[in-house]
N, CA, C and O atoms as a printed pandas DataFrame, in Angstrom:
     atom_number atom_name residue_name chain_id  residue_number  x_coord  y_coord  z_coord
0              1         N          MET        A               1   -6.554  -22.583   -0.858
1              2        CA          MET        A               1   -6.166  -21.139   -1.363
2              3         C          MET        A               1   -7.120  -21.313   -3.114
3              4         O          MET        A               1   -7.330  -22.122   -4.018
4              5         N          SER        A               2   -7.442  -19.803   -2.651
5              6        CA          SER        A               2   -7.914  -19.700   -4.520
6              7         C          SER        A               2   -7.652  -18.675   -4.968
7              8         O          SER        A               2   -7.359  -17.885   -4.070
8              9         N          PHE        A               3   -7.604  -18.272   -5.895
9             10        CA          PHE        A               3   -7.256  -17.267   -6.707
10            11         C          PHE        A               3   -8.616  -16.519   -7.623
11            12         O          PHE        A               3   -9.623  -16.889   -8.228
12            13         N          ASP        A               4   -7.874  -15.195   -7.261
13            14        CA          ASP        A               4   -9.248  -14.371   -8.281
14            15         C          ASP        A               4   -8.557  -14.135   -9.930
15            16         O          ASP        A               4   -7.748  -13.273  -10.275
16            17         N          ARG        A               5   -8.993  -14.878  -10.502
17            18        CA          ARG        A               5   -8.482  -15.171  -11.969
18            19         C          ARG        A               5   -9.498  -14.194  -13.150
19            20         O          ARG        A               5   -9.636  -14.463  -14.343
20            21         N          SER        A               6  -10.223  -12.831  -12.284
21            22        CA          SER        A               6  -10.442  -12.043  -13.142
22            23         C          SER        A               6   -9.886  -11.110  -13.628
23            24         O          SER        A               6   -9.076  -10.403  -13.029
24            25         N          VAL        A               7  -10.352  -10.928  -15.156
25            26        CA          VAL        A               7   -9.647   -9.928  -15.428
26            27         C          VAL        A               7   -9.803   -7.845  -15.165
27            28         O          VAL        A               7  -10.704   -7.041  -15.400
28            29         N          LYS        A               8   -8.993   -7.776  -14.830
29            30        CA          LYS        A               8   -8.106   -6.297  -14.289
30            31         C          LYS        A               8   -7.872   -5.122  -15.649
31            32         O          LYS        A               8   -7.139   -5.311  -16.620
32            33         N          ILE        A               9   -8.698   -3.932  -15.388
33            34        CA          ILE        A               9   -7.861   -3.099  -16.706
34            35         C          ILE        A               9   -7.819   -2.009  -15.615
35            36         O          ILE        A               9   -8.502   -1.514  -14.719
36            37         N          ALA        A              10   -6.482   -1.916  -16.283
37            38        CA          ALA        A              10   -5.803   -0.423  -15.761
38            39         C          ALA        A              10   -4.787    0.078  -16.757
39            40         O          ALA        A              10   -3.669   -0.417  -16.904
40            41         N          PRO        A              11   -5.254    1.065  -17.402
41            42        CA          PRO        A              11   -4.718    1.931  -18.429
42            43         C          PRO        A              11   -3.650    2.899  -17.494
43            44         O          PRO        A              11   -3.809    3.375  -16.370
44            45         N          SER        A              12   -2.298    2.999  -18.607
45            46        CA          SER        A              12   -1.845    3.910  -17.982
46            47         C          SER        A              12   -1.863    5.117  -18.125
47            48         O          SER        A              12   -2.131    5.407  -19.290
48            49         N          ILE        A              13   -1.648    6.263  -17.269
49            50        CA          ILE        A              13   -1.195    7.584  -17.239
50            51         C          ILE        A              13   -0.776    8.788  -18.258
51            52         O          ILE        A              13   -1.167    9.885  -18.655
52            53         N          LEU        A              14    0.682    7.493  -18.471
53            54        CA          LEU        A              14    1.425    8.272  -18.832
54            55         C          LEU        A              14    0.844    8.775  -20.620
55            56         O          LEU        A              14    1.409    9.705  -21.196
56            57         N          SER        A              15   -0.132    8.120  -21.175
57            58        CA          SER        A              15   -0.793    8.930  -22.474
58            59         C          SER        A              15   -1.534   10.005  -22.296
59            60         O          SER        A              15   -1.809   10.861  -23.137
60            61         N          ALA        A              16   -1.993    9.929  -20.713
61            62        CA          ALA        A              16   -3.024   11.382  -20.287
62            63         C          ALA        A              16   -2.277   12.625  -20.655
63            64         O          ALA        A              16   -1.090   12.945  -20.701
64            65         N          ASP        A              17   -3.844   13.416  -20.988
65            66        CA          ASP        A              17   -3.042   14.888  -21.516
66            67         C          ASP        A              17   -3.669   15.508  -20.000
67            68         O          ASP        A              17   -4.744   15.481  -19.400
68            69         N          PHE        A              18   -2.182   16.118  -19.777
69            70        CA          PHE        A              18   -2.086   16.265  -18.313
70            71         C          PHE        A              18   -2.777   17.678  -17.907
71            72         O          PHE        A              18   -3.277   17.867  -16.798
72            73         N          ALA        A              19   -2.748   18.488  -18.776
73            74        CA          ALA        A              19   -3.254   19.953  -19.159
74            75         C          ALA        A              19   -4.735   19.488  -18.765
75            76         O          ALA        A              19   -5.169   20.252  -17.903
76            77         N          ASN        A              20   -5.556   18.597  -19.072
77            78        CA          ASN        A              20   -7.364   18.067  -18.555
78            79         C          ASN        A              20   -6.991   16.775  -17.374
79            80         O          ASN        A              20   -7.925   15.973  -17.355
80            81         N          PHE        A              21   -6.118   16.479  -16.621
81            82        CA          PHE        A              21   -6.014   15.205  -16.075
82            83         C          PHE        A              21   -6.866   14.888  -15.457
83            84         O          PHE        A              21   -6.938   13.671  -15.289
84            85         N          GLY        A              22   -7.997   15.788  -14.766
85            86        CA          GLY        A              22   -9.312   15.026  -14.220
86            87         C          GLY        A              22  -10.210   15.140  -15.345
87            88         O          GLY        A              22  -11.229   14.495  -15.098
88            89         N          GLN        A              23  -10.238   15.488  -16.056
89            90        CA          GLN        A              23  -11.584   14.792  -17.331
90            91         C          GLN        A              23  -10.973   13.567  -17.880
91            92         O          GLN        A              23  -11.655   12.672  -18.378
92            93         N          GLU        A              24   -9.690   13.527  -17.789
93            94        CA          GLU        A              24   -9.015   12.252  -19.066
94            95         C          GLU        A              24   -9.278   11.248  -17.299
95            96         O          GLU        A              24   -9.827   10.162  -17.488
96            97         N          ILE        A              25   -9.039   11.464  -16.229
97            98        CA          ILE        A              25   -9.510   10.036  -15.284
98            99         C          ILE        A              25  -11.018    9.428  -15.412
99           100         O          ILE        A              25  -11.507    8.308  -15.557
100          101         N          ARG        A              26  -11.568   10.972  -15.261
101          102        CA          ARG        A              26  -13.258   10.181  -15.657
102          103         C          ARG        A              26  -13.658   10.040  -16.347
103          104         O          ARG        A              26  -14.881    9.898  -16.341
104          105         N          ALA        A              27  -12.940    9.972  -17.443
105          106        CA          ALA        A              27  -13.243    9.399  -18.809
106          107         C          ALA        A              27  -12.743    8.164  -18.790
107          108         O          ALA        A              27  -13.379    7.413  -19.530
108          109         N          ILE        A              28  -11.592    7.513  -18.071
109          110        CA          ILE        A              28  -11.330    6.116  -17.946
110          111         C          ILE        A              28  -12.287    5.516  -17.109
111          112         O          ILE        A              28  -12.787    4.435  -17.418
112          113         N          GLU        A              29  -12.742    6.410  -15.563
113          114        CA          GLU        A              29  -13.213    5.259  -14.808
114          115         C          GLU        A              29  -14.484    5.086  -15.277
115          116         O          GLU        A              29  -15.222    4.216  -14.814
116          117         N          ASP        A              30  -15.097    6.473  -16.908
117          118        CA          ASP        A              30  -16.706    5.707  -16.694
118          119         C          ASP        A              30  -16.771    5.218  -17.689
119          120         O          ASP        A              30  -17.756    5.399  -18.405
120          121         N          GLN        A              31  -15.249    4.066  -18.236
121          122        CA          GLN        A              31  -15.107    3.347  -19.426
122          123         C          GLN        A              31  -14.943    2.094  -18.918
123          124         O          GLN        A              31  -14.576    1.112  -19.564
124          125         N          GLY        A              32  -15.285    2.139  -17.466
125          126        CA          GLY        A              32  -14.925    0.432  -16.979
126          127         C          GLY        A              32  -13.322    0.383  -15.912
127          128         O          GLY        A              32  -13.200   -0.196  -14.833
128          129         N          ALA        A              33  -12.532    0.982  -16.467
129          130        CA          ALA        A              33  -11.229    0.904  -15.094
130          131         C          ALA        A              33  -11.227    0.404  -14.131
131          132         O          ALA        A              33  -11.706    1.042  -13.194
132          133         N          ASP        A              34  -10.738   -0.866  -13.888
133          134        CA          ASP        A              34  -10.387   -0.933  -12.508
134          135         C          ASP        A              34   -9.787   -0.267  -12.162
135          136         O          ASP        A              34  -10.305    0.767  -11.739
136          137         N          TRP        A              35   -8.368   -0.402  -12.111
137          138        CA          TRP        A              35   -7.268    0.517  -11.491
138          139         C          TRP        A              35   -6.714    1.689  -12.349
139          140         O          TRP        A              35   -6.635    1.561  -13.571
140          141         N          VAL        A              36   -6.184    3.261  -11.483
141          142        CA          VAL        A              36   -5.680    4.089  -13.036
142          143         C          VAL        A              36   -3.911    4.084  -12.111
143          144         O          VAL        A              36   -2.924    4.570  -12.664
């Protein structure tokens, strides 16, 4: 059995500006987040 030991970046949405949520998600995706 092999394991994937690569690092994954998953920022929290709890600190997002929910008034501009779409823009916030695009910004973290543009910066290379693996998961939201």
